[in-house]
Amino acid sequence: MRQLYPGLLALGSAVLALPALAQSEAGVGGVVRNDAGQPIPGATVFIKGTLIGTGTNREGQFSLPADFSDGPVVISVSFVGYETRELALSKPTPDVVVTLNDAVTLNEVVVAASRVEEALQQAPVTVEKVGAAQVQRLPPPDVLAGLNQFKGIDVNSSSMVMSSLSTRGFNSPKSERVIQLVDYFDTQSPSLNINSGNLTGIPELDIASIEVIHGPASALYGANAFNGVVLLNSKDPFVTEGFSARVRGGQRSYFDGQVRYAHTIGKRFAFKVVGSYLTADDWLASNYSAASTRVTPNNNAAGSPQGYDAVNRYGDVSNTFNPAQQFPGGTATELYGKTVFMPGFTEQTLIAGDDKAKAFKVVPTISYLLTDKLKATVAASINRGTATYQSSSRYRLRDFGTNQYRGELRGERWFLRGSSTQDFGNNSYDLGFLGSFIQNSPVAAGAPATYAQQFFGTYNNAFKQARNGGATVDQALATAQSVANATQLDPSSARFGELRSAIIKDSRPGLGARLNPSSLLNEGNAQYDFRFGESTSLIVGASYRKFRLGSNGEFFSDDNQRIQNHEVGGYTQLTHQLLDDRLKLALAVRVDGFKNFDPAVSPRASAVYSLGANRQHSFRASYGRAFRSPTQLDQYVRLDVGPVLLLGNVGSGFDGLTLPSGTTPSSPIHVDPLQLERLSTYEVGYRGTLSNKLYIDLNYYRSQYNDFIGAQRFLGNPNGTATAPLRVLQVWTNADQEVHTQGGSAGVNYNVAKPLTLSANYSLNVLDRSRIKDANFQTFFNTPKHKYNVGASGTAGQLSYSANYRWAQGHLYETPFAVGELSNYSSLDAYVGYTIPRLATTVQAGGANLLNSNNVQVYGGPNIGRLAYLGLLVDIK
């Protein structure tokens, strides 16, 4: 980050020092209306071929400078839901009247699919675009979580403001197979490689649009654009000026305040400041079913008198009685081989007063037009939040956040971007560690016995006494459990509070639960769009990223200095149109190099053909390959959790012994070092309109996955050999199993009239287990086979509204933390707004999961229940 500061300062100084270029200019202005003669506020007006643009005010009026010294200029006027219009002007014109006709989704412009602007109709892959008006209607509290209303997009929420997105299967709470961008800048946490919903994104008031690519996109975006790309486009301060503020409050002490101010100074300088603060009572997990034996091999059934490991209880420490154990009075022989569990503590008990979800964002931006075709932008993004994240455990990310500093130079057909991101764990902690370390703490300061030792000793003695008193074995087990449970530390005691506080603050491996890595990601990328006539274009781009991982040896293997890791890539895409521009062919290829892995080549070939008098029917087909790079944790973790030592695996692999199981002894094993995970996908699709009212989008895909990344446990030496001393190690490696999936989605929008648009979509995702030889192989597919949405939305005068019902079929959900079956889950979401023009104010009401239906999206996560709100939006353009 220090290396970036001088560059940003130099760029800022150069920008501010440049004198305004002397030009012969006069104004262009007017009003933008719909076909009913009503003004359209927020429409975008650009001078074609330049970066000069503005937006219309509440009365639909606009004004912007234009240079007629080289002849006529063309203005391009657009707004979501209307056809884009271009008008040629030969002289300064202050009273232009532009009428936009209603349009369907095909006329939308997207940039994510091909990294250049193109009509959605011409996009070679499945892509979803959500406009600013739709963003405001999405249910609270996380705008990205609301994207599950759209076809093919799955959202997994592990707490109030912690959500992850995926498309086409293999969902998880971590989003490791999807990349998330804000204005093309990566928002991931460098340490954890996660995108935590919109926690590290931008406030909704500054979102101009959201684009989601379905399926592989590594050919243009590189590593981890495996199952999709999420691009948030922010509002340009040149185009969207003015002051906006939004306040919402509702159930669960929900409060969300946002503010945005943007202003231009002269023709060339613009700035904006955006901020938001959200807080609410968080959703906490409360699944007390017995953990799967895939997670806890020696677990007992729920309700067992020997206790059991519950999914959302932490510190349910176990002990398997054996003759070698020394308990006062001797161990009861009838307990030999039996595993007994402590009761542990609930998530609510351990989180205690940390149960508020929080999200804080501040995003200042400065833009300067060096020329009409060259713009410089510098920005910062400061984010902090509190949420619960789920992976190998459930982690309370308290005051977790990132600082990102970024800069961009952008021309008409090229850009140069750079950014530096640093994350902060701050006061985050592992709930599993916290519960376990409390149980293994001394029963009093300086005492030799721990709470766990006291518990199992009491259980042993109570069992023996009950048997000596004539009780049956089952009766004695129940008695022993009752007596021993009374010895667990009382959560309301002062001792519990002292231990909880001390362990949360302690980051030493094996002693404390605090997680406070602080790593950096420096990134740069560039692209140029070459044009060869009207029908052919070639884009060429490159990127470089460097990770500098830091944890002071408490999380990574970085004892003395930060770990350095890097990736570099280059890509190109050739596009050619023929047959009167009805057929669009594209071929893209990207090559990426890594410090720890072999180079990867990602191709994509596509064709789009348009039919109809207005080219309103388009058919597409594509083939793409993608890859996923192991996370920085997979590569470099070193974390001692007591029974198991977690290690990265980027060296020469490990020699060791398999873990003994029952009567099966250990045998020699070699664990290969990590390599990239790979994916190949074929897709066909159709987009079209009928009578300019009905919009249809269909797609079908088949995918093949290789080299799945997963964890493996064995007996070994941390130095990679099988020599003594041996202990249980867990490393990440690739599975020798090919996996096939297929599916599709269908979306329909019908514009009955301006006040009413009906929508419906259906998604199908199928995992083909017939080709998987090992019945116990975990795919982590985690995706409903069937899912649908039905909804209605519209505007009538000053009233706007939307309603959506979502249903998803239950399915198996697998994470390292928990494995189990999700029941069917659903949600009814709604929004209504009424605008008072003379006050520039909109009164809002809405909510998520209004029927309070079962809505558990992550096994081991919470039920995402009802959250209703009232709010006010002030928008002064």
GROMACS .gro file of N, CA and C in nm, residues 33 43 50 175 299 323 360 386 413 424 439 467 544 561 586 606 621 680 768 804:
model
   60
   33ARG      N    1  -3.804   1.285  -2.229
   33ARG     CA    2  -3.937   1.243  -2.189
   33ARG      C    3  -3.966   1.103  -2.241
   43ALA      N    4  -3.195   0.990  -1.659
   43ALA     CA    5  -3.149   0.943  -1.789
   43ALA      C    6  -3.005   0.989  -1.812
   50THR      N    7  -1.683   1.061  -2.684
   50THR     CA    8  -1.610   1.129  -2.577
   50THR      C    9  -1.652   1.068  -2.443
  175SER      N   10  -1.783  -1.814  -0.159
  175SER     CA   11  -1.771  -1.755  -0.294
  175SER      C   12  -1.632  -1.773  -0.355
  299ASN      N   13  -1.908  -3.959   1.647
  299ASN     CA   14  -2.021  -3.891   1.709
  299ASN      C   15  -2.129  -3.989   1.750
  323PRO      N   16  -0.826  -4.794   2.889
  323PRO     CA   17  -0.754  -4.837   3.011
  323PRO      C   18  -0.636  -4.750   3.050
  360PHE      N   19  -2.014  -0.072   0.775
  360PHE     CA   20  -1.978   0.071   0.763
  360PHE      C   21  -1.894   0.087   0.637
  386THR      N   22  -1.929  -0.636   1.103
  386THR     CA   23  -1.935  -0.748   1.197
  386THR      C   24  -2.039  -0.847   1.143
  413ARG      N   25  -1.115   0.385  -2.578
  413ARG     CA   26  -1.105   0.243  -2.608
  413ARG      C   27  -0.997   0.173  -2.526
  424PHE      N   28  -0.815  -0.646   0.746
  424PHE     CA   29  -0.791  -0.640   0.889
  424PHE      C   30  -0.888  -0.735   0.960
  439GLN      N   31  -1.345  -2.487   2.771
  439GLN     CA   32  -1.358  -2.618   2.835
  439GLN      C   33  -1.224  -2.671   2.884
  467ARG      N   34  -2.387  -4.789   3.875
  467ARG     CA   35  -2.380  -4.932   3.851
  467ARG      C   36  -2.370  -5.008   3.983
  544TYR      N   37  -0.168  -0.809  -1.340
  544TYR     CA   38  -0.066  -0.859  -1.246
  544TYR      C   39  -0.119  -0.837  -1.105
  561GLN      N   40   0.869  -1.270   0.804
  561GLN     CA   41   0.833  -1.168   0.707
  561GLN      C   42   0.709  -1.212   0.630
  586ALA      N   43  -1.681  -1.475  -3.187
  586ALA     CA   44  -1.578  -1.425  -3.096
  586ALA      C   45  -1.491  -1.541  -3.049
  606SER      N   46  -1.735  -1.839  -2.913
  606SER     CA   47  -1.880  -1.814  -2.906
  606SER      C   48  -1.932  -1.765  -3.041
  621ALA      N   49  -2.425  -1.971  -2.873
  621ALA     CA   50  -2.358  -2.095  -2.834
  621ALA      C   51  -2.216  -2.060  -2.796
  680SER      N   52  -1.467  -2.719  -1.775
  680SER     CA   53  -1.501  -2.697  -1.916
  680SER      C   54  -1.653  -2.693  -1.928
  768ASP      N   55  -2.442  -3.521  -1.182
  768ASP     CA   56  -2.443  -3.658  -1.233
  768ASP      C   57  -2.354  -3.745  -1.144
  804ASN      N   58  -4.194  -1.047  -0.494
  804ASN     CA   59  -4.132  -1.167  -0.549
  804ASN      C   60  -4.142  -1.282  -0.450
   0.00000   0.00000   0.00000
